[in-house]
Amino acid sequence: MTNDLTTELADLTALAREFFTKEVAPRHEEFAAAGQPDRALYRRAGELGLLGMSIPEEYGGGGATFAHEAVLFREQARGADLSMQLGVHSGIVPHYLLSYANEEQKKRWIPKLVSGEWIGAIAMTEPGTGSDLQAISTRAVRDGDEYAITGAKTFISNGATCDLLIIAAKTDPELGAKGLSLLVAEVGDNPAGFERGRKLKKIGQKGQDTTELFFNGLRVPATHLLGGTEGTGFVQLMQQLPQERLIVGVAALGVVEAAYELTLEYVRERHAFGKPLFALQNTRFELADIATTVEVMRAFVNDAIDKHVRGELDVKGAAMIKLWCSEQQTQVVDRCLQLHGGYGYMEEYPIARLFVDGRIAKIYAGANEVMKDLIARSL
């Protein structure tokens, strides 16, 4: 991730970059038109060993660390195409299963996600509930050896294509956060009581399926309750969210690196007033400031990755990474787009995609206003 990259991480960086630049990014328009990527690309990523790299080998993973996963998320962001929601599929869902599923379930579910045979998703957000997870209203009622799930979710990444879905639901609505549980549903064959709604039309990430989901008595085996005990869902979410927020920071680093490199190349080639844009003092000063921001972000993110690998990244630290990096991402890309002039407003230019695709970074994984509140609680 820095100049002292190990050979292994350097080779992984090259592999991931080639995959995204040659096999994913060229199909941007195709995926944007379809509202989802080609499922075969998940299998291809699995064949290359790019999925579940920090998952133990006994479950089909790479047996490595989150530093390896970070290479994947960073290179995808640098590739300027986020049609594949790998942060959720590889960085989030398998880790819930690894932490809370029983041994039989781990061996059944995780290898299918790591190979790309199955696509994973997690359903937290509801039409009336965003970052306030305690207010979730989806219900899971025990009925013999099963739970019957009713409710609705929205903004679900991979919702249209997922085969395995982790559902946040209230098993006891009277207990608030303590009544929240996580259940796993196998939905690849669209079981009774489960309905995929429309693929939502977004201003960015148009090739990535973001969907409404409806539960009308979906039956899930009681053994699919993650952790085996009702009411532990909120704690499980809080334990896993730091990694999700770190992924946002890692991706932000990839975006600002890409934006900076694209802009530096553009201003050296583009002429105005008889000389390259780079010869103008304003351009040079803007890029000097952006280059400094990139270096600071790189140090900040790499330090957070090291802490996370050691098990030392806490809620406050993850909130800081998510908050600051996503804010800087938005600002840097905006400044880079400005240096592109009118061409920056054209969809065929990668800087334009970075601009619209990246705006969500300040919202998902917990809105930045929530991150500020989390940080403030520890002051």
mmCIF file of C-alpha atoms in Angstrom:
data_model
loop_
_atom_site.group_PDB
_atom_site.id
_atom_site.type_symbol
_atom_site.label_atom_id
_atom_site.label_comp_id
_atom_site.label_asym_id
_atom_site.label_seq_id
_atom_site.Cartn_x
_atom_site.Cartn_y
_atom_site.Cartn_z
ATOM 1 C CA MET A 1 0.000 0.000 0.000
ATOM 2 C CA THR A 2 3.065 2.268 0.267
ATOM 3 C CA ASN A 3 6.566 2.314 -1.211
ATOM 4 C CA ASP A 4 7.574 -0.604 1.007
ATOM 5 C CA LEU A 5 4.951 -2.938 -0.464
ATOM 6 C CA THR A 6 5.770 -6.563 -0.047
ATOM 7 C CA THR A 7 6.211 -8.479 -3.286
ATOM 8 C CA GLU A 8 2.999 -10.343 -2.542
ATOM 9 C CA LEU A 9 0.905 -7.191 -2.208
ATOM 10 C CA ALA A 10 2.618 -5.642 -5.225
ATOM 11 C CA ASP A 11 1.744 -8.677 -7.342
ATOM 12 C CA LEU A 12 -1.810 -8.582 -6.014
ATOM 13 C CA THR A 13 -2.082 -4.898 -6.915
ATOM 14 C CA ALA A 14 -1.038 -5.658 -10.495
ATOM 15 C CA LEU A 15 -3.508 -8.555 -10.740
ATOM 16 C CA ALA A 16 -6.431 -6.551 -9.371
ATOM 17 C CA ARG A 17 -5.624 -3.542 -11.545
ATOM 18 C CA GLU A 18 -5.522 -5.694 -14.673
ATOM 19 C CA PHE A 19 -8.850 -7.316 -13.796
ATOM 20 C CA PHE A 20 -10.657 -4.014 -13.328
ATOM 21 C CA THR A 21 -9.071 -2.140 -16.229
ATOM 22 C CA LYS A 22 -9.357 -4.941 -18.794
ATOM 23 C CA GLU A 23 -12.408 -6.962 -17.764
ATOM 24 C CA VAL A 24 -14.709 -4.614 -15.820
ATOM 25 C CA ALA A 25 -14.212 -0.963 -16.801
ATOM 26 C CA PRO A 26 -14.563 -1.509 -20.588
ATOM 27 C CA ARG A 27 -18.109 -2.807 -19.990
ATOM 28 C CA HIS A 28 -19.204 0.276 -18.039
ATOM 29 C CA GLU A 29 -21.898 1.334 -20.526
ATOM 30 C CA GLU A 30 -23.275 -2.205 -20.777
ATOM 31 C CA PHE A 31 -23.668 -2.515 -17.019
ATOM 32 C CA ALA A 32 -25.094 0.991 -16.648
ATOM 33 C CA ALA A 33 -27.767 0.160 -19.232
ATOM 34 C CA ALA A 34 -28.626 -3.118 -17.496
ATOM 35 C CA GLY A 35 -28.552 -1.627 -14.000
ATOM 36 C CA GLN A 36 -26.324 -4.464 -12.813
ATOM 37 C CA PRO A 37 -23.010 -6.137 -13.676
ATOM 38 C CA ASP A 38 -22.472 -9.483 -15.336
ATOM 39 C CA ARG A 39 -22.657 -12.203 -12.665
ATOM 40 C CA ALA A 40 -19.894 -14.052 -14.485
ATOM 41 C CA LEU A 41 -17.444 -11.406 -13.320
ATOM 42 C CA TYR A 42 -17.911 -12.535 -9.722
ATOM 43 C CA ARG A 43 -16.919 -16.047 -10.753
ATOM 44 C CA ARG A 44 -13.977 -14.621 -12.647
ATOM 45 C CA ALA A 45 -12.856 -12.674 -9.581
ATOM 46 C CA GLY A 46 -13.184 -15.887 -7.571
ATOM 47 C CA GLU A 47 -11.058 -17.790 -10.090
ATOM 48 C CA LEU A 48 -8.354 -15.146 -9.773
ATOM 49 C CA GLY A 49 -8.392 -15.458 -5.993
ATOM 50 C CA LEU A 50 -9.594 -11.887 -5.484
ATOM 51 C CA LEU A 51 -12.581 -12.719 -3.274
ATOM 52 C CA GLY A 52 -12.437 -13.490 0.429
ATOM 53 C CA MET A 53 -8.690 -13.025 0.642
ATOM 54 C CA SER A 54 -8.787 -12.581 4.427
ATOM 55 C CA ILE A 55 -11.112 -15.555 4.917
ATOM 56 C CA PRO A 56 -9.391 -18.707 6.286
ATOM 57 C CA GLU A 57 -8.377 -21.300 3.714
ATOM 58 C CA GLU A 58 -10.612 -23.946 5.297
ATOM 59 C CA TYR A 59 -13.612 -21.976 4.006
ATOM 60 C CA GLY A 60 -12.143 -21.395 0.554
ATOM 61 C CA GLY A 61 -10.513 -18.063 1.311
ATOM 62 C CA GLY A 62 -6.989 -16.829 0.850
ATOM 63 C CA GLY A 63 -5.968 -17.039 4.502
ATOM 64 C CA ALA A 64 -4.392 -13.587 4.278
ATOM 65 C CA THR A 65 -5.236 -10.284 6.019
ATOM 66 C CA PHE A 66 -7.429 -7.273 5.466
ATOM 67 C CA ALA A 67 -4.411 -5.571 3.871
ATOM 68 C CA HIS A 68 -4.968 -7.875 0.901
ATOM 69 C CA GLU A 69 -8.679 -7.055 0.780
ATOM 70 C CA ALA A 70 -7.773 -3.368 0.873
ATOM 71 C CA VAL A 71 -5.749 -3.749 -2.333
ATOM 72 C CA LEU A 72 -8.874 -5.039 -4.088
ATOM 73 C CA PHE A 73 -11.130 -2.203 -2.924
ATOM 74 C CA ARG A 74 -8.526 0.443 -3.679
ATOM 75 C CA GLU A 75 -7.830 -0.841 -7.183
ATOM 76 C CA GLN A 76 -11.524 -1.108 -8.002
ATOM 77 C CA ALA A 77 -11.970 2.542 -7.028
ATOM 78 C CA ARG A 78 -8.950 3.515 -9.110
ATOM 79 C CA GLY A 79 -10.482 1.687 -12.068
ATOM 80 C CA ALA A 80 -13.366 4.205 -12.132
ATOM 81 C CA ASP A 81 -16.073 1.544 -12.332
ATOM 82 C CA LEU A 82 -17.962 0.390 -9.246
ATOM 83 C CA SER A 83 -20.537 -1.846 -10.939
ATOM 84 C CA MET A 84 -19.457 -4.816 -8.823
ATOM 85 C CA GLN A 85 -20.287 -4.186 -5.177
ATOM 86 C CA LEU A 86 -17.312 -6.101 -3.830
ATOM 87 C CA GLY A 87 -17.160 -4.165 -0.589
ATOM 88 C CA VAL A 88 -20.439 -5.791 0.441
ATOM 89 C CA HIS A 89 -19.949 -9.149 -1.273
ATOM 90 C CA SER A 90 -16.369 -9.829 -0.162
ATOM 91 C CA GLY A 91 -15.566 -7.301 2.552
ATOM 92 C CA ILE A 92 -18.719 -7.451 4.648
ATOM 93 C CA VAL A 93 -21.045 -10.440 4.200
ATOM 94 C CA PRO A 94 -18.481 -13.286 4.550
ATOM 95 C CA HIS A 95 -17.138 -11.723 7.735
ATOM 96 C CA TYR A 96 -20.537 -11.744 9.420
ATOM 97 C CA LEU A 97 -20.763 -15.435 8.587
ATOM 98 C CA LEU A 98 -17.206 -16.099 9.740
ATOM 99 C CA SER A 99 -17.861 -14.376 13.069
ATOM 100 C CA TYR A 100 -21.353 -15.597 13.941
ATOM 101 C CA ALA A 101 -22.454 -18.597 11.830
ATOM 102 C CA ASN A 102 -21.995 -22.145 13.086
ATOM 103 C CA GLU A 103 -19.378 -24.427 11.571
ATOM 104 C CA GLU A 104 -21.763 -26.242 9.248
ATOM 105 C CA GLN A 105 -23.127 -22.943 7.926
ATOM 106 C CA LYS A 106 -19.654 -21.499 7.382
ATOM 107 C CA LYS A 107 -18.712 -24.492 5.255
ATOM 108 C CA ARG A 108 -21.951 -24.262 3.281
ATOM 109 C CA TRP A 109 -22.141 -20.509 2.672
ATOM 110 C CA ILE A 110 -18.695 -18.928 2.689
ATOM 111 C CA PRO A 111 -17.023 -21.023 -0.075
ATOM 112 C CA LYS A 112 -19.869 -20.153 -2.457
ATOM 113 C CA LEU A 113 -19.301 -16.446 -1.833
ATOM 114 C CA VAL A 114 -15.525 -16.743 -2.157
ATOM 115 C CA SER A 115 -15.809 -18.621 -5.461
ATOM 116 C CA GLY A 116 -18.291 -16.100 -6.842
ATOM 117 C CA GLU A 117 -20.904 -18.818 -7.353
ATOM 118 C CA TRP A 118 -23.173 -16.895 -4.980
ATOM 119 C CA ILE A 119 -23.474 -13.125 -4.537
ATOM 120 C CA GLY A 120 -23.972 -11.779 -1.035
ATOM 121 C CA ALA A 121 -25.933 -8.818 0.330
ATOM 122 C CA ILE A 122 -26.997 -7.401 3.680
ATOM 123 C CA ALA A 123 -30.376 -5.745 4.268
ATOM 124 C CA MET A 124 -30.313 -3.079 6.940
ATOM 125 C CA THR A 125 -31.767 0.173 5.571
ATOM 126 C CA GLU A 126 -35.545 0.603 5.425
ATOM 127 C CA PRO A 127 -37.774 3.159 3.675
ATOM 128 C CA GLY A 128 -38.339 4.954 6.974
ATOM 129 C CA THR A 129 -35.002 4.196 8.606
ATOM 130 C CA GLY A 130 -31.549 5.181 7.394
ATOM 131 C CA SER A 131 -28.570 5.287 9.735
ATOM 132 C CA ASP A 132 -30.759 4.752 12.827
ATOM 133 C CA LEU A 133 -30.511 0.967 13.013
ATOM 134 C CA GLN A 134 -32.370 0.828 16.330
ATOM 135 C CA ALA A 135 -35.522 2.006 14.544
ATOM 136 C CA ILE A 136 -35.695 -0.982 12.179
ATOM 137 C CA SER A 137 -39.291 -2.197 11.878
ATOM 138 C CA THR A 138 -38.897 -5.413 9.836
ATOM 139 C CA ARG A 139 -40.210 -8.272 11.994
ATOM 140 C CA ALA A 140 -39.031 -11.857 12.402
ATOM 141 C CA VAL A 141 -41.563 -13.932 14.334
ATOM 142 C CA ARG A 142 -40.645 -17.413 15.572
ATOM 143 C CA ASP A 143 -43.028 -20.085 14.328
ATOM 144 C CA GLY A 144 -41.865 -23.550 15.321
ATOM 145 C CA ASP A 145 -38.546 -24.295 13.640
ATOM 146 C CA GLU A 146 -38.731 -21.230 11.430
ATOM 147 C CA TYR A 147 -38.961 -17.454 11.481
ATOM 148 C CA ALA A 148 -41.534 -15.620 9.385
ATOM 149 C CA ILE A 149 -40.114 -12.312 8.174
ATOM 150 C CA THR A 150 -42.258 -9.334 7.184
ATOM 151 C CA GLY A 151 -41.213 -5.832 6.199
ATOM 152 C CA ALA A 152 -39.372 -3.869 3.533
ATOM 153 C CA LYS A 153 -35.804 -2.782 2.854
ATOM 154 C CA THR A 154 -34.396 -0.233 0.447
ATOM 155 C CA PHE A 155 -31.042 0.907 -0.978
ATOM 156 C CA ILE A 156 -29.829 -2.705 -0.830
ATOM 157 C CA SER A 157 -26.582 -3.171 -2.739
ATOM 158 C CA ASN A 158 -26.590 -6.446 -4.725
ATOM 159 C CA GLY A 159 -30.295 -6.739 -3.952
ATOM 160 C CA ALA A 160 -31.239 -7.727 -7.504
ATOM 161 C CA THR A 161 -28.531 -10.357 -7.880
ATOM 162 C CA CYS A 162 -27.913 -11.754 -4.393
ATOM 163 C CA ASP A 163 -28.206 -15.438 -3.555
ATOM 164 C CA LEU A 164 -27.468 -15.061 0.152
ATOM 165 C CA LEU A 165 -28.991 -12.249 2.183
ATOM 166 C CA ILE A 166 -28.359 -11.198 5.778
ATOM 167 C CA ILE A 167 -31.535 -9.547 7.115
ATOM 168 C CA ALA A 168 -31.676 -7.198 10.104
ATOM 169 C CA ALA A 169 -35.052 -7.672 11.795
ATOM 170 C CA LYS A 170 -36.718 -7.200 15.152
ATOM 171 C CA THR A 171 -37.373 -10.456 16.986
ATOM 172 C CA ASP A 172 -38.709 -8.446 19.944
ATOM 173 C CA PRO A 173 -39.839 -4.916 19.006
ATOM 174 C CA GLU A 174 -40.408 -4.011 22.656
ATOM 175 C CA LEU A 175 -36.705 -4.163 23.476
ATOM 176 C CA GLY A 176 -35.392 -1.556 21.020
ATOM 177 C CA ALA A 177 -31.803 -2.279 20.011
ATOM 178 C CA LYS A 178 -31.766 -5.358 22.240
ATOM 179 C CA GLY A 179 -34.592 -6.840 20.190
ATOM 180 C CA LEU A 180 -32.662 -6.724 16.909
ATOM 181 C CA SER A 181 -31.429 -9.953 15.305
ATOM 182 C CA LEU A 182 -29.676 -10.979 12.103
ATOM 183 C CA LEU A 183 -30.994 -13.861 10.003
ATOM 184 C CA VAL A 184 -29.554 -15.440 6.875
ATOM 185 C CA ALA A 185 -31.805 -16.284 3.942
ATOM 186 C CA GLU A 186 -30.911 -18.223 0.802
ATOM 187 C CA VAL A 187 -32.823 -16.302 -1.852
ATOM 188 C CA GLY A 188 -31.218 -17.351 -5.125
ATOM 189 C CA ASP A 189 -34.396 -19.141 -6.235
ATOM 190 C CA ASN A 190 -36.696 -16.289 -5.064
ATOM 191 C CA PRO A 191 -38.539 -18.261 -2.347
ATOM 192 C CA ALA A 192 -42.153 -17.608 -1.406
ATOM 193 C CA GLY A 193 -42.569 -14.486 0.693
ATOM 194 C CA PHE A 194 -39.552 -12.784 -0.873
ATOM 195 C CA GLU A 195 -39.843 -10.159 -3.577
ATOM 196 C CA ARG A 196 -37.197 -8.112 -5.313
ATOM 197 C CA GLY A 197 -38.488 -4.642 -6.107
ATOM 198 C CA ARG A 198 -37.268 -2.184 -8.709
ATOM 199 C CA LYS A 199 -33.635 -1.447 -9.321
ATOM 200 C CA LEU A 200 -33.330 2.104 -8.060
ATOM 201 C CA LYS A 201 -32.189 4.809 -10.455
ATOM 202 C CA LYS A 202 -29.234 6.635 -8.952
ATOM 203 C CA ILE A 203 -27.191 9.644 -10.042
ATOM 204 C CA GLY A 204 -24.062 7.495 -9.922
ATOM 205 C CA GLN A 205 -22.913 3.873 -9.789
ATOM 206 C CA LYS A 206 -25.589 3.124 -12.389
ATOM 207 C CA GLY A 207 -24.131 -0.277 -13.212
ATOM 208 C CA GLN A 208 -24.372 -1.466 -9.604
ATOM 209 C CA ASP A 209 -27.735 -2.935 -8.622
ATOM 210 C CA THR A 210 -29.344 -1.145 -5.698
ATOM 211 C CA THR A 211 -32.766 -2.544 -4.999
ATOM 212 C CA GLU A 212 -35.894 -2.543 -2.883
ATOM 213 C CA LEU A 213 -36.679 -5.822 -1.118
ATOM 214 C CA PHE A 214 -39.996 -6.974 0.326
ATOM 215 C CA PHE A 215 -40.684 -9.720 2.858
ATOM 216 C CA ASN A 216 -44.214 -11.064 3.017
ATOM 217 C CA GLY A 217 -43.855 -13.968 5.415
ATOM 218 C CA LEU A 218 -40.519 -15.226 4.118
ATOM 219 C CA ARG A 219 -39.744 -18.448 6.003
ATOM 220 C CA VAL A 220 -36.211 -18.833 7.287
ATOM 221 C CA PRO A 221 -34.983 -21.799 9.379
ATOM 222 C CA ALA A 222 -34.541 -20.858 13.031
ATOM 223 C CA THR A 223 -30.998 -22.212 12.799
ATOM 224 C CA HIS A 224 -30.205 -19.336 10.402
ATOM 225 C CA LEU A 225 -30.312 -16.881 13.309
ATOM 226 C CA LEU A 226 -26.739 -15.568 13.355
ATOM 227 C CA GLY A 227 -25.118 -16.231 16.695
ATOM 228 C CA GLY A 228 -27.930 -18.548 17.769
ATOM 229 C CA THR A 229 -29.372 -16.061 20.272
ATOM 230 C CA GLU A 230 -32.104 -13.505 19.665
ATOM 231 C CA GLY A 231 -31.325 -9.862 20.365
ATOM 232 C CA THR A 232 -27.621 -9.943 19.508
ATOM 233 C CA GLY A 233 -27.965 -8.326 16.087
ATOM 234 C CA PHE A 234 -27.225 -4.760 17.124
ATOM 235 C CA VAL A 235 -23.994 -5.781 18.846
ATOM 236 C CA GLN A 236 -23.008 -7.819 15.783
ATOM 237 C CA LEU A 237 -23.617 -4.822 13.538
ATOM 238 C CA MET A 238 -21.537 -2.573 15.779
ATOM 239 C CA GLN A 239 -18.690 -5.088 15.757
ATOM 240 C CA GLN A 240 -18.641 -5.337 11.954
ATOM 241 C CA LEU A 241 -19.296 -1.716 10.992
ATOM 242 C CA PRO A 242 -15.693 -0.539 11.625
ATOM 243 C CA GLN A 243 -14.477 -2.739 8.751
ATOM 244 C CA GLU A 244 -17.280 -1.482 6.510
ATOM 245 C CA ARG A 245 -16.301 2.113 7.273
ATOM 246 C CA LEU A 246 -12.639 1.388 6.709
ATOM 247 C CA ILE A 247 -13.551 -0.011 3.282
ATOM 248 C CA VAL A 248 -15.125 3.369 2.454
ATOM 249 C CA GLY A 249 -11.860 5.067 3.444
ATOM 250 C CA VAL A 250 -9.780 2.663 1.366
ATOM 251 C CA ALA A 251 -11.986 3.228 -1.673
ATOM 252 C CA ALA A 252 -11.770 6.990 -1.148
ATOM 253 C CA LEU A 253 -7.996 6.731 -1.328
ATOM 254 C CA GLY A 254 -8.242 4.867 -4.624
ATOM 255 C CA VAL A 255 -10.590 7.512 -6.011
ATOM 256 C CA VAL A 256 -8.416 10.508 -5.095
ATOM 257 C CA GLU A 257 -5.323 8.776 -6.458
ATOM 258 C CA ALA A 258 -7.114 8.140 -9.740
ATOM 259 C CA ALA A 259 -8.525 11.673 -9.897
ATOM 260 C CA TYR A 260 -5.122 13.212 -9.225
ATOM 261 C CA GLU A 261 -3.348 11.073 -11.838
ATOM 262 C CA LEU A 262 -6.023 11.673 -14.483
ATOM 263 C CA THR A 263 -5.921 15.412 -13.879
ATOM 264 C CA LEU A 264 -2.152 15.659 -13.886
ATOM 265 C CA GLU A 265 -2.068 13.918 -17.254
ATOM 266 C CA TYR A 266 -4.865 16.096 -18.637
ATOM 267 C CA VAL A 267 -3.380 19.479 -17.658
ATOM 268 C CA ARG A 268 -0.031 18.541 -19.166
ATOM 269 C CA GLU A 269 -1.666 17.791 -22.519
ATOM 270 C CA ARG A 270 -4.418 20.414 -22.620
ATOM 271 C CA HIS A 271 -3.423 23.894 -23.830
ATOM 272 C CA ALA A 272 -4.949 27.262 -22.972
ATOM 273 C CA PHE A 273 -3.650 30.740 -23.795
ATOM 274 C CA GLY A 274 -0.857 29.234 -25.852
ATOM 275 C CA LYS A 275 0.621 26.927 -23.214
ATOM 276 C CA PRO A 276 -0.224 23.783 -21.248
ATOM 277 C CA LEU A 277 -2.683 24.223 -18.401
ATOM 278 C CA PHE A 278 0.032 22.911 -16.094
ATOM 279 C CA ALA A 279 2.088 26.040 -16.825
ATOM 280 C CA LEU A 280 -0.572 28.230 -15.201
ATOM 281 C CA GLN A 281 0.119 29.067 -11.584
ATOM 282 C CA ASN A 282 -3.419 28.310 -10.408
ATOM 283 C CA THR A 283 -3.264 24.821 -11.921
ATOM 284 C CA ARG A 284 0.107 24.098 -10.356
ATOM 285 C CA PHE A 285 -1.004 25.352 -6.943
ATOM 286 C CA GLU A 286 -4.235 23.324 -7.073
ATOM 287 C CA LEU A 287 -2.343 20.149 -7.935
ATOM 288 C CA ALA A 288 0.288 20.796 -5.270
ATOM 289 C CA ASP A 289 -2.489 21.020 -2.692
ATOM 290 C CA ILE A 290 -4.211 17.893 -4.037
ATOM 291 C CA ALA A 291 -0.940 15.940 -4.096
ATOM 292 C CA THR A 292 -0.442 16.802 -0.425
ATOM 293 C CA THR A 293 -3.956 15.645 0.429
ATOM 294 C CA VAL A 294 -3.340 12.329 -1.350
ATOM 295 C CA GLU A 295 -0.165 11.731 0.665
ATOM 296 C CA VAL A 296 -1.879 12.544 3.965
ATOM 297 C CA MET A 297 -4.837 10.310 3.114
ATOM 298 C CA ARG A 298 -2.521 7.468 2.125
ATOM 299 C CA ALA A 299 -0.725 7.652 5.482
ATOM 300 C CA PHE A 300 -4.017 7.887 7.390
ATOM 301 C CA VAL A 301 -5.614 4.941 5.594
ATOM 302 C CA ASN A 302 -2.535 2.730 5.773
ATOM 303 C CA ASP A 303 -2.227 3.371 9.495
ATOM 304 C CA ALA A 304 -5.884 2.401 9.942
ATOM 305 C CA ILE A 305 -5.349 -0.783 7.921
ATOM 306 C CA ASP A 306 -2.395 -1.715 10.124
ATOM 307 C CA LYS A 307 -4.489 -1.097 13.253
ATOM 308 C CA HIS A 308 -7.360 -3.165 11.878
ATOM 309 C CA VAL A 309 -5.072 -6.075 11.028
ATOM 310 C CA ARG A 310 -3.840 -5.951 14.642
ATOM 311 C CA GLY A 311 -7.413 -5.771 15.947
ATOM 312 C CA GLU A 312 -6.945 -2.231 17.255
ATOM 313 C CA LEU A 313 -9.249 -0.154 15.030
ATOM 314 C CA ASP A 314 -12.082 1.025 17.271
ATOM 315 C CA VAL A 315 -15.451 2.635 16.514
ATOM 316 C CA LYS A 316 -14.068 6.160 16.826
ATOM 317 C CA GLY A 317 -11.083 5.457 14.580
ATOM 318 C CA ALA A 318 -13.235 3.882 11.896
ATOM 319 C CA ALA A 319 -15.688 6.781 12.048
ATOM 320 C CA MET A 320 -12.816 9.237 11.623
ATOM 321 C CA ILE A 321 -11.491 7.364 8.591
ATOM 322 C CA LYS A 322 -14.914 7.198 6.983
ATOM 323 C CA LEU A 323 -15.723 10.836 7.725
ATOM 324 C CA TRP A 324 -12.479 12.509 6.702
ATOM 325 C CA CYS A 325 -11.649 10.361 3.692
ATOM 326 C CA SER A 326 -15.098 10.599 2.136
ATOM 327 C CA GLU A 327 -15.140 14.371 2.674
ATOM 328 C CA GLN A 328 -11.709 14.731 1.085
ATOM 329 C CA GLN A 329 -12.716 12.448 -1.768
ATOM 330 C CA THR A 330 -15.665 14.674 -2.622
ATOM 331 C CA GLN A 331 -13.604 17.855 -2.461
ATOM 332 C CA VAL A 332 -10.603 16.550 -4.387
ATOM 333 C CA VAL A 333 -12.655 15.071 -7.227
ATOM 334 C CA ASP A 334 -14.620 18.293 -7.533
ATOM 335 C CA ARG A 335 -11.401 20.303 -7.832
ATOM 336 C CA CYS A 336 -10.003 17.863 -10.374
ATOM 337 C CA LEU A 337 -13.168 18.025 -12.435
ATOM 338 C CA GLN A 338 -12.899 21.823 -12.449
ATOM 339 C CA LEU A 339 -9.403 21.582 -13.904
ATOM 340 C CA HIS A 340 -10.831 19.497 -16.754
ATOM 341 C CA GLY A 341 -13.132 22.368 -17.693
ATOM 342 C CA GLY A 342 -16.065 21.452 -19.934
ATOM 343 C CA TYR A 343 -14.643 18.012 -20.649
ATOM 344 C CA GLY A 344 -14.971 17.178 -16.972
ATOM 345 C CA TYR A 345 -18.732 17.422 -17.391
ATOM 346 C CA MET A 346 -18.782 14.812 -20.148
ATOM 347 C CA GLU A 347 -19.803 11.300 -19.105
ATOM 348 C CA GLU A 348 -17.157 9.609 -21.251
ATOM 349 C CA TYR A 349 -14.396 11.164 -19.170
ATOM 350 C CA PRO A 350 -13.463 9.045 -16.123
ATOM 351 C CA ILE A 351 -13.304 12.134 -13.901
ATOM 352 C CA ALA A 352 -17.036 12.661 -14.460
ATOM 353 C CA ARG A 353 -17.793 9.099 -13.325
ATOM 354 C CA LEU A 354 -15.587 9.528 -10.282
ATOM 355 C CA PHE A 355 -17.564 12.658 -9.435
ATOM 356 C CA VAL A 356 -21.070 11.173 -9.575
ATOM 357 C CA ASP A 357 -20.139 7.680 -8.378
ATOM 358 C CA GLY A 358 -18.331 8.998 -5.328
ATOM 359 C CA ARG A 359 -20.985 11.277 -3.875
ATOM 360 C CA ILE A 360 -22.594 8.372 -2.003
ATOM 361 C CA ALA A 361 -19.421 7.891 0.063
ATOM 362 C CA LYS A 362 -20.579 10.590 2.499
ATOM 363 C CA ILE A 363 -23.886 8.760 2.991
ATOM 364 C CA TYR A 364 -23.513 4.982 3.040
ATOM 365 C CA ALA A 365 -21.940 2.971 5.875
ATOM 366 C CA GLY A 366 -23.513 5.602 8.121
ATOM 367 C CA ALA A 367 -24.025 9.224 7.089
ATOM 368 C CA ASN A 368 -21.132 11.534 7.921
ATOM 369 C CA GLU A 369 -23.297 13.410 10.405
ATOM 370 C CA VAL A 370 -23.617 10.135 12.337
ATOM 371 C CA MET A 371 -19.836 9.689 12.148
ATOM 372 C CA LYS A 372 -19.373 13.103 13.765
ATOM 373 C CA ASP A 373 -21.728 12.128 16.562
ATOM 374 C CA LEU A 374 -19.869 8.849 17.149
ATOM 375 C CA ILE A 375 -16.562 10.697 17.326
ATOM 376 C CA ALA A 376 -17.987 13.381 19.622
ATOM 377 C CA ARG A 377 -19.180 10.770 22.128
ATOM 378 C CA SER A 378 -15.572 9.801 22.806
ATOM 379 C CA LEU A 379 -14.235 13.333 23.293
#
